[in-house]
Coordinates of C-alpha atoms in Angstrom, one line a residue:
M1 CA -13.3 -2.2 -27.9
P2 CA -12.2 0.0 -30.8
N3 CA -10.0 3.0 -30.5
I4 CA -8.9 2.2 -27.0
V5 CA -5.5 1.1 -25.5
L6 CA -5.0 0.0 -21.9
F7 CA -1.5 0.3 -20.4
S8 CA -0.4 -1.1 -17.1
G9 CA 2.0 0.6 -14.7
S10 CA 4.7 -1.5 -13.0
S11 CA 2.9 -1.7 -9.6
H12 CA 0.0 -4.0 -10.3
Q13 CA 0.1 -5.8 -13.7
D14 CA -2.1 -8.6 -12.5
Q15 CA -5.0 -6.3 -11.9
S16 CA -4.5 -4.5 -15.2
Q17 CA -4.6 -7.9 -17.0
R18 CA -7.9 -8.8 -15.2
V19 CA -9.4 -5.5 -16.5
A20 CA -8.0 -6.0 -20.0
D21 CA -9.5 -9.6 -20.1
R22 CA -13.0 -8.2 -19.0
L23 CA -12.8 -5.6 -21.8
G24 CA -11.5 -8.1 -24.4
L25 CA -8.3 -6.2 -24.8
E26 CA -4.6 -6.9 -25.0
L27 CA -2.5 -4.8 -22.6
G28 CA -0.5 -2.1 -24.5
K29 CA 3.2 -2.6 -24.8
V30 CA 5.4 -0.3 -22.8
V31 CA 9.0 -0.7 -21.6
T32 CA 10.4 1.4 -18.8
K33 CA 14.1 1.4 -17.9
K34 CA 15.9 3.1 -15.0
F35 CA 19.6 3.9 -15.4
S36 CA 22.3 4.0 -12.7
N37 CA 22.1 7.9 -12.7
Q38 CA 18.4 7.6 -11.8
E39 CA 17.2 8.8 -15.2
T40 CA 14.2 6.9 -16.6
S41 CA 13.5 5.8 -20.2
V42 CA 10.0 5.0 -21.4
E43 CA 9.4 3.2 -24.7
I44 CA 5.9 2.9 -26.1
G45 CA 5.8 -0.3 -28.1
E46 CA 2.8 0.4 -30.4
S47 CA 0.9 3.2 -32.1
V48 CA -1.5 5.2 -30.0
R49 CA -2.2 8.0 -32.5
G50 CA -5.9 9.0 -32.3
E51 CA -6.6 6.4 -29.6
D52 CA -8.2 6.8 -26.1
V53 CA -5.5 5.6 -23.7
Y54 CA -6.0 4.4 -20.2
I55 CA -3.1 3.8 -17.7
M56 CA -3.7 1.7 -14.6
Q57 CA -1.3 2.1 -11.7
S58 CA -1.3 1.6 -8.0
A59 CA 0.2 4.3 -5.7
D60 CA 2.4 1.7 -4.0
K61 CA 5.7 3.5 -4.4
S62 CA 7.8 0.4 -3.8
R63 CA 6.3 -1.2 -6.9
A64 CA 5.8 2.0 -9.0
P65 CA 9.2 3.4 -9.7
V66 CA 8.1 5.2 -12.9
S67 CA 5.9 8.2 -12.7
V68 CA 2.5 7.9 -14.4
K69 CA 2.9 11.5 -15.5
L70 CA 6.0 10.6 -17.4
V71 CA 4.2 7.8 -19.2
A72 CA 1.2 10.0 -19.9
N73 CA 3.5 12.7 -21.4
M74 CA 5.1 10.2 -23.6
L75 CA 1.7 9.0 -24.8
S76 CA 0.6 12.5 -25.5
V77 CA 3.7 13.2 -27.6
A78 CA 3.0 9.9 -29.5
G79 CA -0.4 11.4 -30.5
A80 CA -2.9 9.8 -28.1
D81 CA -6.3 11.5 -28.4
H82 CA -7.3 11.2 -24.7
I83 CA -5.3 9.9 -21.7
V84 CA -6.9 8.8 -18.5
T85 CA -5.0 7.4 -15.5
M86 CA -6.7 5.1 -13.0
D87 CA -5.1 5.4 -9.6
L88 CA -6.0 2.1 -8.0
H89 CA -4.7 3.0 -4.5
A90 CA -6.9 6.1 -4.4
S91 CA -9.6 4.3 -6.4
R92 CA -10.2 7.3 -8.6
I93 CA -10.2 8.1 -12.3
R94 CA -8.3 11.2 -13.4
G95 CA -8.3 13.0 -16.8
F96 CA -5.1 14.7 -17.8
F97 CA -7.0 16.5 -20.6
D98 CA -10.8 17.2 -20.8
I99 CA -12.0 14.2 -18.7
P100 CA -13.1 15.3 -15.2
V101 CA -12.1 13.5 -11.9
D102 CA -14.5 10.7 -10.9
N103 CA -14.4 8.6 -7.7
L104 CA -15.0 4.9 -8.1
Y105 CA -16.6 2.9 -5.3
A106 CA -16.0 -0.7 -4.3
E107 CA -19.5 -1.1 -2.9
P108 CA -20.7 -3.8 -5.4
A109 CA -17.7 -6.0 -4.6
V110 CA -18.2 -5.5 -0.9
L111 CA -21.9 -6.4 -1.1
Q112 CA -21.2 -9.5 -3.0
W113 CA -18.5 -10.7 -0.6
I114 CA -20.7 -10.2 2.4
R115 CA -23.7 -12.0 0.9
E116 CA -21.6 -14.9 -0.3
N117 CA -19.3 -15.4 2.7
I118 CA -21.1 -14.4 5.9
A119 CA -23.9 -16.9 6.6
E120 CA -25.5 -14.6 9.2
W121 CA -25.3 -11.4 7.2
K122 CA -29.0 -10.7 7.6
N123 CA -28.3 -10.4 11.3
C124 CA -25.2 -8.2 10.9
I125 CA -24.6 -4.6 11.9
L126 CA -22.2 -2.4 9.9
L127 CA -19.8 0.2 11.3
G128 CA -17.4 2.6 9.7
S129 CA -17.2 5.7 7.5
Q130 CA -20.0 7.7 6.0
R131 CA -20.4 5.3 3.1
V132 CA -21.3 2.5 5.4
T133 CA -24.9 3.8 5.5
S134 CA -25.3 3.1 1.8
I135 CA -24.0 -0.5 2.1
A136 CA -26.3 -1.0 5.1
D137 CA -29.3 0.3 3.1
R138 CA -28.5 -2.1 0.2
L139 CA -28.3 -5.1 2.7
N140 CA -31.3 -3.8 4.6
V141 CA -29.5 -4.0 8.0
Q142 CA -28.7 -1.6 10.7
F143 CA -25.5 0.5 11.1
A144 CA -23.7 2.0 14.0
F145 CA -20.6 4.2 14.5
I146 CA -17.4 4.2 16.4
R147 CA -16.2 7.7 17.2
K148 CA -12.4 7.8 17.3
E149 CA -10.4 10.4 19.3
R150 CA -6.7 10.5 18.1
K151 CA -3.6 11.6 19.9
K152 CA -1.6 11.5 16.7
A153 CA -1.6 9.8 13.3
N154 CA -2.1 6.0 13.5
E155 CA -2.8 6.2 17.2
V156 CA -6.2 6.4 18.8
D157 CA -6.6 7.6 22.3
R158 CA -10.2 6.6 22.9
M159 CA -13.1 4.9 21.1
V160 CA -16.8 5.5 21.7
L161 CA -19.4 3.0 20.3
V162 CA -22.6 4.7 19.2
G163 CA -25.2 1.9 18.6
D164 CA -26.1 -1.6 19.9
V165 CA -24.1 -4.6 18.6
K166 CA -25.1 -7.1 21.2
D167 CA -25.8 -10.6 19.7
R168 CA -25.0 -9.4 16.2
V169 CA -22.3 -10.0 13.6
A170 CA -20.3 -6.8 13.4
I171 CA -18.7 -5.7 10.1
L172 CA -16.2 -2.9 10.2
V173 CA -15.9 -1.0 6.9
D174 CA -13.1 1.5 6.2
D175 CA -11.6 3.1 3.2
M176 CA -8.0 2.4 4.2
A177 CA -5.9 0.5 6.8
D178 CA -2.2 1.2 7.2
T179 CA -0.8 -0.1 10.5
C180 CA -4.3 -1.5 11.5
S181 CA -4.0 -0.3 15.1
T182 CA -7.4 1.4 15.0
V183 CA -9.3 -1.4 13.3
C184 CA -7.9 -4.0 15.7
H185 CA -8.8 -1.9 18.7
A186 CA -12.3 -1.5 17.3
A187 CA -12.6 -5.3 17.0
D188 CA -11.9 -5.6 20.7
K189 CA -14.4 -2.9 21.5
L190 CA -17.1 -4.6 19.5
L191 CA -16.6 -8.0 21.2
S192 CA -16.6 -6.5 24.6
A193 CA -19.9 -4.8 23.7
G194 CA -21.5 -8.2 22.9
A195 CA -20.9 -8.8 19.2
T196 CA -20.9 -12.5 18.3
K197 CA -18.3 -12.2 15.5
V198 CA -16.3 -9.4 13.9
Y199 CA -15.3 -8.9 10.3
A200 CA -13.4 -6.1 8.7
V201 CA -13.8 -4.9 5.1
L202 CA -10.9 -2.6 4.1
I203 CA -11.0 -1.1 0.6
H204 CA -7.2 -0.4 0.5
G205 CA -5.3 -2.9 2.6
I206 CA -1.9 -1.2 2.9
S207 CA -1.0 -3.2 6.0
S208 CA 2.4 -1.7 6.7
G209 CA 4.7 -2.2 9.7
P210 CA 3.1 -4.3 12.5
A211 CA -0.2 -4.6 10.7
I212 CA 0.0 -8.3 9.8
S213 CA 1.0 -9.2 13.4
R214 CA -1.9 -7.2 14.7
I215 CA -4.4 -8.8 12.4
N216 CA -3.1 -12.3 13.3
N217 CA -3.6 -11.5 17.0
A218 CA -6.9 -9.8 16.7
A219 CA -10.3 -11.5 17.0
F220 CA -11.4 -11.1 13.4
E221 CA -13.1 -13.9 11.6
A222 CA -11.7 -12.4 8.4
V223 CA -10.2 -9.2 7.1
V224 CA -11.4 -8.5 3.5
V225 CA -9.5 -6.2 1.2
T226 CA -9.8 -5.3 -2.4
N227 CA -7.1 -5.9 -4.9
T228 CA -6.3 -2.3 -5.5
I229 CA -2.9 -3.2 -4.0
P230 CA -1.2 -6.6 -4.5
Q231 CA -1.9 -8.8 -1.5
E232 CA -0.2 -12.1 -2.3
D233 CA 2.7 -11.5 0.1
K234 CA 0.5 -10.4 2.9
M235 CA -1.8 -13.4 2.5
K236 CA 1.2 -15.8 2.9
H237 CA 1.7 -14.4 6.5
C238 CA -1.9 -13.9 7.5
T239 CA -4.6 -16.5 6.7
K240 CA -7.3 -14.0 7.9
I241 CA -6.8 -11.8 4.9
Q242 CA -9.2 -12.4 2.0
V243 CA -9.3 -10.5 -1.3
T244 CA -12.3 -9.4 -3.3
D245 CA -11.8 -8.5 -6.9
I246 CA -12.8 -5.1 -8.2
S247 CA -11.7 -5.5 -11.8
M248 CA -15.4 -5.6 -12.9
I249 CA -15.8 -2.1 -11.4
L250 CA -12.7 -0.7 -13.1
A251 CA -13.6 -2.3 -16.5
E252 CA -17.1 -0.9 -16.4
A253 CA -15.7 2.6 -15.5
I254 CA -13.4 2.4 -18.6
R255 CA -16.3 1.2 -20.8
R256 CA -18.5 4.1 -19.7
A257 CA -15.8 6.7 -20.0
H258 CA -14.9 5.5 -23.5
N259 CA -18.5 5.5 -24.6
G260 CA -19.2 9.0 -23.1
E261 CA -21.7 7.5 -20.5
S262 CA -22.2 8.7 -17.0
K263 CA -19.8 7.1 -14.4
S264 CA -22.4 7.6 -11.6
P265 CA -24.4 4.3 -12.1
R266 CA -22.4 1.7 -10.2
P267 CA -21.9 -1.8 -11.6
K268 CA -24.1 -4.4 -9.8
A269 CA -22.6 -7.3 -8.0
N270 CA -23.4 -10.6 -9.6

């Protein structure tokens, strides 16, 4: 693609490379250094004057020591025409200049994984956030809800199931899972209500603290996460975690943004 440069932050270079490959691009050269006095140096290794520049970064702070804003400011000084950051963790595209904020959705990747990996998907029922209704419509299956009453953050006091899951495969869909207490309790609730199997699809699988232990001990057939956050270390300790790739969605968003097309049409799952 002409007049476009794609840079990767330090948090998730594997995903950035996947997107670059889909677009037929080489990743831009950038070197970041952190000194003992905590000051940071950023060196841009190629010309970006007059180019549209995209920066991909996950919000995983342990892997992202250098501020995206710092890199964006350096690129602006170097003469980039437009600069857009793609925050993988929040799954959104953000313009620092005249490009508006756009949310990107992992729905195509979720649909593809369900159809290819759950043999009984036509007899499933989906549960989760508001977006679950759209996924259920695309699959032509029913949906239900679990109402959560929280005592405090990461701790649910009571769950109420609204809908019938008896003799069905239940698929929990959520935007994010941190300690996984809620989603694991939900799995128990669904099995006790008569679900034959339970899967979880978690767009951002943070899985901090006791999350891995909880997933291992829960009754999930599989816990599916996207690769907005690196998952390799978590998969070594939990065989239930499976990853679905969203690089096709990110690459298509960049292509549309670069060509001035609407970002609203979503890429179709193959």
